[in-house]
Amino acid sequence: MLSKNKRLEAITKIVEQKGTVRVSEIVTSLNVSDMTVRRDFTELEELGILKRTHGGAKSKNTFQYKELSHEDKYVLNIEKKREIALKAVKLLEEGDTIFLGPGTTVELLAKEINLKSLRVLTNCLPIFEILSEKKSETFNVFLVGGEFRKMTKSFVGEIANMTLKNMNFNKMFFSCNAIKENYIMTSTFEESYTQEIVLNNSEEKYLLVDDSKIEKKDFINFYTLDKLTGIVINSTEQEILNKIEKYVNLVI
């Protein structure tokens, strides 16, 4: 039987592919009860992914999204990402305990870190490999394990989530695949849940994103701009900044 996370993701994919589905179709496809499907539809509607209809649900999105690999993302908008990393590194202070989420922009931030005293946790393997070269008696680096996602080279799932639920951070730096109005979006439930746990356990929350992500949509709405401490973005047109500034107080 599928876990709840995988079931929600499977339902979302079916709805995106077909446009509209009936409860009975999901019951048959996933071998779950009618009541379970109706509860899942309600949760997905609250997340803004679908809209419930009489006896079923329909998609709220009008696109078919193909997730890019870590390698593919790394070469996209690389100069914009470097600009963001150079801004973000100034937000770090000696003695901080921070979490770095997966993402190529955050990976570039990791390369810029040059503090003597820091505690860093990450669930992203490339970020851990970069920071492990900087490790010292006062610069501590920890990799959070779990189920490995090859697409983003990150660890997610119950092992990662159970570990992170009991941890607190001064600051979290993370990225995303899309921003539409107040919603921050990514590609999978597993990654979104893991990041949401850390966001809720962090005193300061910083989103690192280049302007190509603004007014785009992705699979999951997992957080909102109005809950952030700030957003770090490349220099861009005021028209684009206006779309962000109505939701978040600090735009860097």
XYZ file of C-alpha atoms in Angstrom:
252
model
C 0.000 0.000 0.000
C 1.261 3.484 -0.868
C 2.251 5.869 1.889
C 0.133 8.992 2.237
C 2.770 11.206 0.577
C 3.133 8.899 -2.423
C -0.646 8.487 -2.658
C -1.172 12.264 -2.759
C 1.519 12.593 -5.392
C -0.034 9.775 -7.459
C -3.476 11.393 -7.279
C -2.057 14.751 -8.328
C -0.316 13.217 -11.338
C -3.494 11.429 -12.416
C -5.506 14.640 -12.135
C -2.875 16.619 -14.065
C -2.788 14.010 -16.823
C -6.562 13.607 -17.200
C -7.796 17.077 -16.226
C -10.800 15.638 -14.373
C -11.227 12.366 -12.474
C -13.935 10.600 -10.514
C -13.495 9.226 -7.004
C -14.200 5.717 -8.323
C -11.272 5.973 -10.775
C -8.807 6.712 -7.965
C -10.312 3.964 -5.787
C -9.691 1.435 -8.553
C -6.317 2.810 -9.654
C -4.739 3.005 -6.181
C -6.751 0.276 -4.438
C -7.882 2.546 -1.582
C -11.246 3.295 -0.001
C -13.762 5.848 -1.188
C -13.416 7.750 2.107
C -9.609 7.895 1.771
C -9.857 9.396 -1.715
C -12.358 12.014 -0.568
C -10.062 13.011 2.330
C -7.115 13.227 -0.063
C -9.142 15.382 -2.471
C -9.963 17.739 0.414
C -6.295 18.026 1.424
C -5.155 18.603 -2.163
C -7.829 21.263 -2.612
C -6.573 23.043 0.526
C -3.062 22.952 -0.979
C -4.399 24.649 -4.100
C -3.591 21.728 -6.399
C -7.090 20.700 -7.492
C -10.730 21.680 -7.161
C -13.295 19.205 -5.868
C -16.322 18.545 -8.041
C -19.452 16.457 -7.506
C -18.123 12.917 -7.348
C -14.563 13.799 -8.295
C -11.991 16.539 -8.834
C -10.443 18.651 -11.573
C -7.005 20.166 -12.042
C -6.380 23.844 -11.223
C -3.194 23.907 -13.284
C -3.009 24.268 -17.045
C 0.478 22.954 -17.641
C 2.396 19.704 -17.847
C 5.581 20.023 -15.818
C 8.793 18.078 -16.415
C 11.224 18.242 -13.518
C 14.792 19.135 -14.473
C 17.744 17.264 -12.979
C 20.285 18.857 -10.654
C 22.799 18.912 -13.505
C 20.338 20.573 -15.891
C 19.386 23.250 -13.362
C 22.991 24.056 -12.504
C 23.728 25.639 -15.892
C 20.490 27.641 -16.064
C 20.790 31.358 -15.163
C 24.163 30.680 -13.546
C 25.202 34.351 -13.354
C 21.932 35.318 -11.700
C 22.412 32.520 -9.184
C 25.966 33.670 -8.389
C 24.657 37.192 -7.778
C 22.072 35.798 -5.360
C 24.673 33.669 -3.548
C 26.919 36.702 -3.010
C 24.005 38.590 -1.480
C 22.858 35.686 0.685
C 26.264 34.934 2.220
C 26.185 38.392 3.873
C 23.226 37.224 5.959
C 25.384 34.655 7.768
C 27.064 35.385 11.101
C 29.728 33.640 13.145
C 28.172 31.054 15.451
C 24.992 30.546 13.424
C 23.224 27.190 13.239
C 21.774 26.989 9.749
C 20.046 24.624 7.345
C 20.748 24.660 3.623
C 18.025 23.119 1.495
C 18.593 21.438 -1.876
C 19.035 23.529 -4.997
C 21.741 24.812 -7.283
C 21.452 28.409 -6.036
C 21.926 27.222 -2.456
C 24.869 25.114 -3.642
C 26.518 28.288 -4.962
C 25.890 29.908 -1.568
C 27.711 26.998 0.090
C 30.762 27.705 -2.081
C 30.810 31.334 -0.866
C 30.687 30.546 2.860
C 33.952 31.490 4.556
C 33.187 31.739 8.277
C 35.287 30.269 11.072
C 32.474 29.231 13.419
C 29.316 27.706 11.978
C 27.034 24.700 12.383
C 25.513 23.648 9.054
C 22.970 20.921 8.351
C 21.821 19.964 4.881
C 19.948 17.151 3.169
C 21.663 17.870 -0.149
C 24.685 15.716 -1.015
C 26.546 18.228 -3.283
C 26.223 20.944 -0.619
C 27.567 18.581 2.042
C 30.528 17.666 -0.169
C 31.384 21.349 -0.698
C 31.146 22.225 2.997
C 32.941 19.121 4.235
C 36.111 20.554 2.658
C 35.763 23.565 4.999
C 35.171 21.546 8.167
C 37.210 22.396 11.264
C 36.879 22.199 15.048
C 34.524 25.185 14.987
C 32.973 24.666 11.536
C 30.665 21.655 11.825
C 28.825 20.062 8.914
C 26.073 17.436 9.112
C 24.322 15.502 6.350
C 20.717 14.499 7.080
C 20.031 11.083 5.594
C 16.905 9.395 4.275
C 15.524 8.312 0.914
C 17.810 9.632 -1.850
C 16.264 11.603 -4.747
C 18.618 11.408 -7.700
C 16.922 14.315 -9.502
C 17.890 16.809 -6.797
C 20.616 14.772 -5.059
C 18.828 15.244 -1.749
C 17.590 13.035 1.086
C 13.888 13.098 1.980
C 11.219 10.885 3.538
C 10.408 9.679 7.039
C 14.003 9.194 8.236
C 14.917 12.755 7.277
C 11.661 14.141 8.647
C 11.920 12.373 12.017
C 15.482 13.650 12.404
C 14.592 17.255 11.577
C 11.415 17.520 13.657
C 13.471 17.825 16.852
C 16.006 20.374 15.557
C 15.960 24.174 15.644
C 17.883 26.612 13.452
C 18.841 30.279 13.476
C 18.433 30.499 9.720
C 17.271 28.444 6.779
C 18.244 29.099 3.167
C 16.234 27.327 0.490
C 15.175 27.584 -3.126
C 12.155 26.609 -5.182
C 11.023 25.886 -8.729
C 8.290 28.491 -9.047
C 6.463 31.394 -7.378
C 2.908 32.355 -8.248
C 1.329 35.168 -6.240
C 1.931 34.234 -2.569
C 2.720 30.561 -3.218
C 6.165 28.933 -3.231
C 6.244 25.723 -5.288
C 8.349 22.626 -5.807
C 8.078 19.269 -7.595
C 7.341 16.552 -5.021
C 5.507 16.037 -1.743
C 8.557 14.382 -0.192
C 10.811 17.383 -0.728
C 8.115 19.877 0.190
C 7.317 18.181 3.529
C 10.967 17.940 4.514
C 11.582 21.609 3.752
C 8.401 22.701 5.513
C 9.525 21.003 8.728
C 12.796 22.945 8.710
C 11.081 26.212 7.778
C 8.743 25.881 10.750
C 11.732 25.196 13.041
C 13.812 28.174 11.841
C 13.894 31.642 13.382
C 14.775 33.261 10.050
C 13.752 31.915 6.645
C 15.359 33.106 3.401
C 14.254 32.092 -0.087
C 16.953 32.261 -2.784
C 15.383 32.567 -6.224
C 16.167 34.087 -9.606
C 13.576 36.081 -11.502
C 12.923 33.311 -14.046
C 10.858 31.540 -11.336
C 8.415 34.427 -10.799
C 4.863 33.981 -12.109
C 5.530 30.302 -12.861
C 3.756 27.203 -11.549
C 4.980 23.842 -10.344
C 3.515 20.685 -8.856
C 3.152 21.529 -5.140
C 2.376 24.714 -3.211
C 4.412 24.093 -0.061
C 4.949 27.469 1.618
C 3.972 31.130 1.282
C 6.020 34.297 0.839
C 4.304 36.080 3.720
C 5.811 33.593 6.205
C 9.395 34.387 5.162
C 11.948 36.657 6.786
C 13.115 37.694 3.340
C 13.691 36.746 -0.272
C 17.074 37.070 -2.002
C 16.741 37.708 -5.729
C 18.965 38.927 -8.555
C 18.726 42.531 -9.745
C 15.631 42.680 -11.857
C 12.903 44.934 -13.212
C 10.755 46.809 -10.699
C 7.643 45.285 -12.246
C 8.812 41.834 -11.162
C 9.871 43.053 -7.714
C 6.422 44.578 -7.210
C 4.883 41.107 -7.539
C 6.999 39.943 -4.575
C 7.003 43.007 -2.341
C 3.248 42.888 -1.801
C 3.742 39.621 0.150
C 7.198 39.706 1.803
C 8.686 42.613 3.767
C 12.389 42.092 3.041
C 13.581 41.794 -0.558
C 17.366 41.664 -0.914
